[in-house]
C-alpha cells in the first residue's frame, strides 16, 4: 500500500509511542522495555534511555504539528520529567525505595548520552512543555542536566551531547555563560577531527562509519539551525552537504542503508541527515529524492520485522539480532531511530512532502565513487539497485578486529559473519588465521583505493581494490612472511536459503570469487548467520607465500541480476611485478600499483 506522506510518518510515530506506554513506571519517569539483555549501565539507566529516546520522538511529532497533541504525548513526558528528577540516585539497579528516580550523571556516564535526547526534546517543545512546568520542577531538571556541561567523559562524538544540553539551556536563558563555553569547547574538540569533504573521525582515530552524518553532523547543524546562528550554519551546513553527497550513495534502491560500523540497531536513524539537509537547505538531494530515501528506509525496516507484534522496536537489524549489539545496548537503545523522524519538523506544505518522489543515486546509473578522507569506495549497480562499500581506511577504536569495521567490503544486502571472516584476507600463522588490525590508508583515485596492515610482527600486507560495474578486483602483496605460509581470501557471505519470498523482486544474490594470480585452490563452506540471513555460505581462495614478495589477485562479484555471467569475463587482468593492469570488458582500464 502507498506510504510516504507526512500523515503516514506522523501515524507511525504515534504507533511507536503508544506501544511503549504500557512499559512506563506509574509516574512515567522510566520506560522499562522487555528484554533479557540489559546494557552494561544497568536497568535504571536502560529505563531512562527508554524515556529519553521516545521523548525525542514525541517532541518531533508534537513540535512538527505546532504543539497539536491530541494523544497527550507531552503530558506524560512532563510528568516523568518531574518524577525522575525529584530524587536522582547513584544506583544502577531498580529499587523499591526509588522506583522512579533517574541515575545521577556522576555515577552512570550513559546518562550523558540520554541527557542530549532529553535536552533536544525540551528545546523543540519548550512552549508546550518546559514553559508550563512549575519552578521547582524546572530547577530540579536543570540541576540534573548541568553536569553534562563538563568535559566529555568519552573523547569522541560524546562531546556533542554536552553541546546539545548547552543549546537548550542557552535558549532557555539558564547558565548562559557556562552554556556558551560548553558549546565553544565541544565544537573546538570536534573540529580537530574534520578531515575534509564533510568527514569527521569519531575521535582521535580513523573510526568512520554509517553514523558519521547522523551523529557528528546532526548535533552541530541542528543546534545552529535552532539557535538561528548564521555563522555556525555557514560553517557546518556546507560540510553536511558534502557528507550527504557520499551518504546518499550508500542507500540501496530497496531503502536499506549501508550496515557498517557500530550502533546498527538504530536502523532508520540513517534518514536523519537527509532530513536535516532539507530542513536547513544544505543538501544535494531534491525534495522528492529526500522523501524517496527517507521513506524507503523507514519502510525497509518496518517491512522486515523491526517492530514486533507488540509494536516495539527490537534490538537488532531486521528483527532481533544480538551480534549487532554493543555492551552499551539495552532494550530501549533502538529508539534512537527516533532521529529518523526529523522530517516531521518540515510542514505539510513543504516540497519535501508535496513534490513527486525522484530516483536515488543508485537508481540513476552504475557508479564507483572514491571517498578521499576515509579512503572508501562506493560501488553501485542500477540493474539490481545494490550498493557495496570497500574499506581501505576505517578502523574500530579498539585493538581487535570488529566485524563492523575490519572487513574489506560491505553491502546493503549482506552482513559480516561472526565466525570465519567474510571479505577478508588472512595468513595462517602459529595455527590461527590472522586478523586485519588497523588499516593504514595508502592511496586512492578514480575507482580504486589501497591500504596496508600488519597482521603479524614483521609481516606487511598491502591491499588494493578496483571496481567497475559489478566487478571487483582484489589484490594483496605480502612481504615478510616465511615461504610456504598459507593465505586465504574470502568473498561475500550470501544467504544459503532461497530468495526472500516477501521481496522476490530483489532477486537472489549471487556471489562469485575467481582466482587470477597466486592462488592454488578454491572452496566454499557454510558460515554463520549475518544481519541479512540466518545461514550463509562463503567462497574462499587458498594459496601459499613464495620466497620474497607474494602477490595474490582475485576477481569478485556480488549481484542480484538473474543468471550473471562469470566474473572472469568482466575483466582482462595482467600482472607485472607489483603492478596489476585491469581492462574492464566494456573498455576502460585501471592500473593498481602495490609498490608502497
Short mmCIF file of N, CA, C and O in Angstrom, two decimals, residues 170-222:
data_model
loop_
_atom_site.label_atom_id
_atom_site.label_comp_id
_atom_site.label_asym_id
_atom_site.label_seq_id
_atom_site.Cartn_x
_atom_site.Cartn_y
_atom_site.Cartn_z
N UNK A 170 20.94 27.50 26.87
CA UNK A 170 21.17 28.83 26.33
C UNK A 170 19.86 29.43 25.80
O UNK A 170 19.55 30.60 26.06
N UNK A 171 19.09 28.65 25.09
CA UNK A 171 17.80 29.13 24.58
C UNK A 171 16.86 29.50 25.71
O UNK A 171 16.07 30.45 25.59
N UNK A 172 16.92 28.73 26.80
CA UNK A 172 16.01 28.96 27.93
C UNK A 172 16.52 30.04 28.87
O UNK A 172 15.87 30.34 29.88
N UNK A 173 17.72 30.62 28.57
CA UNK A 173 18.26 31.68 29.40
C UNK A 173 18.80 31.21 30.73
O UNK A 173 18.79 31.94 31.72
N UNK A 174 19.31 29.98 30.78
CA UNK A 174 19.80 29.38 32.02
C UNK A 174 21.30 29.14 31.90
O UNK A 174 21.76 28.50 30.95
N UNK A 175 22.07 29.64 32.86
CA UNK A 175 23.53 29.42 32.87
C UNK A 175 24.11 29.71 31.48
O UNK A 175 24.90 28.92 30.94
N UNK A 176 23.76 30.85 30.92
CA UNK A 176 24.11 31.11 29.53
C UNK A 176 25.62 31.21 29.29
O UNK A 176 26.10 30.78 28.24
N UNK A 177 26.35 31.81 30.21
CA UNK A 177 27.80 31.90 30.02
C UNK A 177 28.44 30.52 30.02
O UNK A 177 29.30 30.21 29.17
N UNK A 178 28.02 29.70 30.95
CA UNK A 178 28.57 28.36 31.03
C UNK A 178 28.14 27.53 29.81
O UNK A 178 28.94 26.75 29.26
N UNK A 179 26.90 27.72 29.38
CA UNK A 179 26.42 27.01 28.20
C UNK A 179 27.22 27.41 26.97
O UNK A 179 27.62 26.56 26.15
N UNK A 180 27.47 28.71 26.82
CA UNK A 180 28.24 29.19 25.67
C UNK A 180 29.65 28.60 25.68
O UNK A 180 30.18 28.19 24.64
N UNK A 181 30.26 28.51 26.85
CA UNK A 181 31.59 27.95 26.94
C UNK A 181 31.59 26.47 26.55
O UNK A 181 32.53 25.99 25.90
N UNK A 182 30.55 25.75 26.94
CA UNK A 182 30.45 24.34 26.58
C UNK A 182 30.29 24.17 25.08
O UNK A 182 30.91 23.29 24.47
N UNK A 183 29.47 25.00 24.47
CA UNK A 183 29.28 24.93 23.02
C UNK A 183 30.60 25.17 22.30
O UNK A 183 31.00 24.41 21.42
N UNK A 184 31.31 26.21 22.72
CA UNK A 184 32.58 26.53 22.07
C UNK A 184 33.61 25.42 22.26
O UNK A 184 34.33 25.04 21.31
N UNK A 185 33.70 24.90 23.49
CA UNK A 185 34.68 23.84 23.77
C UNK A 185 34.35 22.57 22.98
O UNK A 185 35.26 21.93 22.42
N UNK A 186 33.09 22.21 22.91
CA UNK A 186 32.68 20.99 22.21
C UNK A 186 32.96 21.10 20.72
O UNK A 186 33.51 20.17 20.10
N UNK A 187 32.61 22.23 20.13
CA UNK A 187 32.84 22.39 18.70
C UNK A 187 34.33 22.44 18.38
O UNK A 187 34.77 21.92 17.34
N UNK A 188 35.11 23.04 19.27
CA UNK A 188 36.55 23.09 19.05
C UNK A 188 37.16 21.70 19.07
O UNK A 188 38.07 21.39 18.28
N UNK A 189 36.68 20.85 19.97
CA UNK A 189 37.23 19.49 20.05
C UNK A 189 36.88 18.69 18.80
O UNK A 189 37.74 18.03 18.20
N UNK A 190 35.64 18.77 18.38
CA UNK A 190 35.22 18.01 17.21
C UNK A 190 35.88 18.54 15.94
O UNK A 190 36.14 17.79 14.99
N UNK A 191 36.17 19.85 15.93
CA UNK A 191 36.82 20.45 14.76
C UNK A 191 38.14 19.77 14.43
O UNK A 191 38.53 19.66 13.25
N UNK A 192 38.83 19.28 15.44
CA UNK A 192 40.11 18.62 15.23
C UNK A 192 39.98 17.34 14.41
O UNK A 192 40.96 16.86 13.84
N UNK A 193 38.78 16.80 14.36
CA UNK A 193 38.57 15.52 13.69
C UNK A 193 37.98 15.65 12.30
O UNK A 193 37.70 14.64 11.65
N UNK A 194 37.76 16.88 11.84
CA UNK A 194 37.23 17.05 10.49
C UNK A 194 38.37 16.94 9.49
O UNK A 194 39.32 17.72 9.51
N UNK A 195 38.28 15.94 8.61
CA UNK A 195 39.36 15.65 7.68
C UNK A 195 39.06 16.11 6.25
O UNK A 195 39.87 15.88 5.35
N UNK A 196 37.92 16.75 6.05
CA UNK A 196 37.57 17.25 4.73
C UNK A 196 36.40 16.52 4.12
O UNK A 196 36.06 15.38 4.50
N UNK A 197 35.73 17.18 3.16
CA UNK A 197 34.58 16.62 2.44
C UNK A 197 33.46 16.19 3.38
O UNK A 197 32.69 15.27 3.07
N UNK A 198 33.38 16.84 4.55
CA UNK A 198 32.32 16.52 5.49
C UNK A 198 32.58 15.29 6.34
O UNK A 198 31.71 14.86 7.09
N UNK A 199 33.77 14.72 6.27
CA UNK A 199 34.08 13.50 7.04
C UNK A 199 34.79 13.86 8.34
O UNK A 199 35.84 14.48 8.34
N UNK A 200 34.17 13.42 9.44
CA UNK A 200 34.78 13.51 10.77
C UNK A 200 35.20 12.10 11.20
O UNK A 200 34.45 11.14 11.03
N UNK A 201 36.36 12.00 11.79
CA UNK A 201 36.68 10.78 12.51
C UNK A 201 35.97 10.83 13.86
O UNK A 201 35.83 11.90 14.45
N UNK A 202 35.51 9.69 14.33
CA UNK A 202 34.78 9.65 15.60
C UNK A 202 35.77 9.58 16.75
O UNK A 202 35.88 8.58 17.45
N UNK A 203 36.51 10.67 16.93
CA UNK A 203 37.54 10.72 17.95
C UNK A 203 38.91 10.82 17.30
O UNK A 203 39.05 10.90 16.07
N UNK A 204 39.98 10.79 18.11
CA UNK A 204 41.35 10.90 17.58
C UNK A 204 41.81 9.56 17.00
O UNK A 204 42.76 8.94 17.47
N UNK A 205 41.17 9.09 15.96
CA UNK A 205 41.44 7.79 15.36
C UNK A 205 40.91 7.85 13.93
O UNK A 205 40.58 8.91 13.43
N UNK A 206 40.77 6.73 13.31
CA UNK A 206 40.17 6.67 11.97
C UNK A 206 38.89 5.84 12.01
O UNK A 206 38.72 4.90 11.22
N UNK A 207 37.99 6.18 12.91
CA UNK A 207 36.71 5.48 13.02
C UNK A 207 35.68 6.22 12.17
O UNK A 207 35.15 7.25 12.57
N UNK A 208 35.44 5.72 10.96
CA UNK A 208 34.40 6.26 10.08
C UNK A 208 33.33 5.18 9.92
O UNK A 208 33.66 4.02 9.70
N UNK A 209 32.09 5.56 10.01
CA UNK A 209 31.06 4.56 9.75
C UNK A 209 29.73 5.21 9.42
O UNK A 209 29.65 6.41 9.17
N UNK A 210 28.67 4.39 9.44
CA UNK A 210 27.36 4.81 8.93
C UNK A 210 26.75 5.95 9.72
O UNK A 210 25.88 6.66 9.20
N UNK A 211 27.17 6.18 10.97
CA UNK A 211 26.51 7.26 11.72
C UNK A 211 27.28 8.58 11.66
O UNK A 211 26.92 9.55 12.34
N UNK A 212 28.34 8.64 10.83
CA UNK A 212 29.05 9.91 10.67
C UNK A 212 28.09 11.06 10.36
O UNK A 212 28.16 12.11 11.00
N UNK A 213 27.15 10.90 9.42
CA UNK A 213 26.27 12.04 9.11
C UNK A 213 25.18 12.29 10.13
O UNK A 213 24.82 13.44 10.37
N UNK A 214 24.65 11.23 10.76
CA UNK A 214 23.51 11.48 11.65
C UNK A 214 23.89 11.51 13.13
O UNK A 214 23.01 11.54 14.00
N UNK A 215 25.20 11.64 13.40
CA UNK A 215 25.67 11.93 14.76
C UNK A 215 26.59 13.13 14.74
O UNK A 215 26.31 14.17 15.32
N UNK A 216 27.70 13.02 14.01
CA UNK A 216 28.70 14.08 14.04
C UNK A 216 28.25 15.33 13.27
O UNK A 216 28.76 16.42 13.52
N UNK A 217 27.32 15.20 12.35
CA UNK A 217 26.73 16.36 11.69
C UNK A 217 25.41 16.78 12.34
O UNK A 217 25.09 17.96 12.40
N UNK A 218 24.67 15.81 12.80
CA UNK A 218 23.31 16.05 13.30
C UNK A 218 23.27 17.13 14.39
O UNK A 218 22.52 18.11 14.30
N UNK A 219 24.10 16.98 15.40
CA UNK A 219 24.01 17.89 16.55
C UNK A 219 24.50 19.30 16.25
O UNK A 219 23.80 20.28 16.57
N UNK A 220 25.68 19.49 15.63
CA UNK A 220 26.10 20.87 15.36
C UNK A 220 25.18 21.60 14.38
O UNK A 220 24.85 22.77 14.58
N UNK A 221 24.75 20.92 13.32
CA UNK A 221 23.92 21.58 12.32
C UNK A 221 22.54 21.88 12.88
O UNK A 221 21.99 22.98 12.68
N UNK A 222 21.96 20.94 13.60
CA UNK A 222 20.63 21.19 14.17
C UNK A 222 20.70 22.27 15.24
O UNK A 222 19.80 23.13 15.33
#
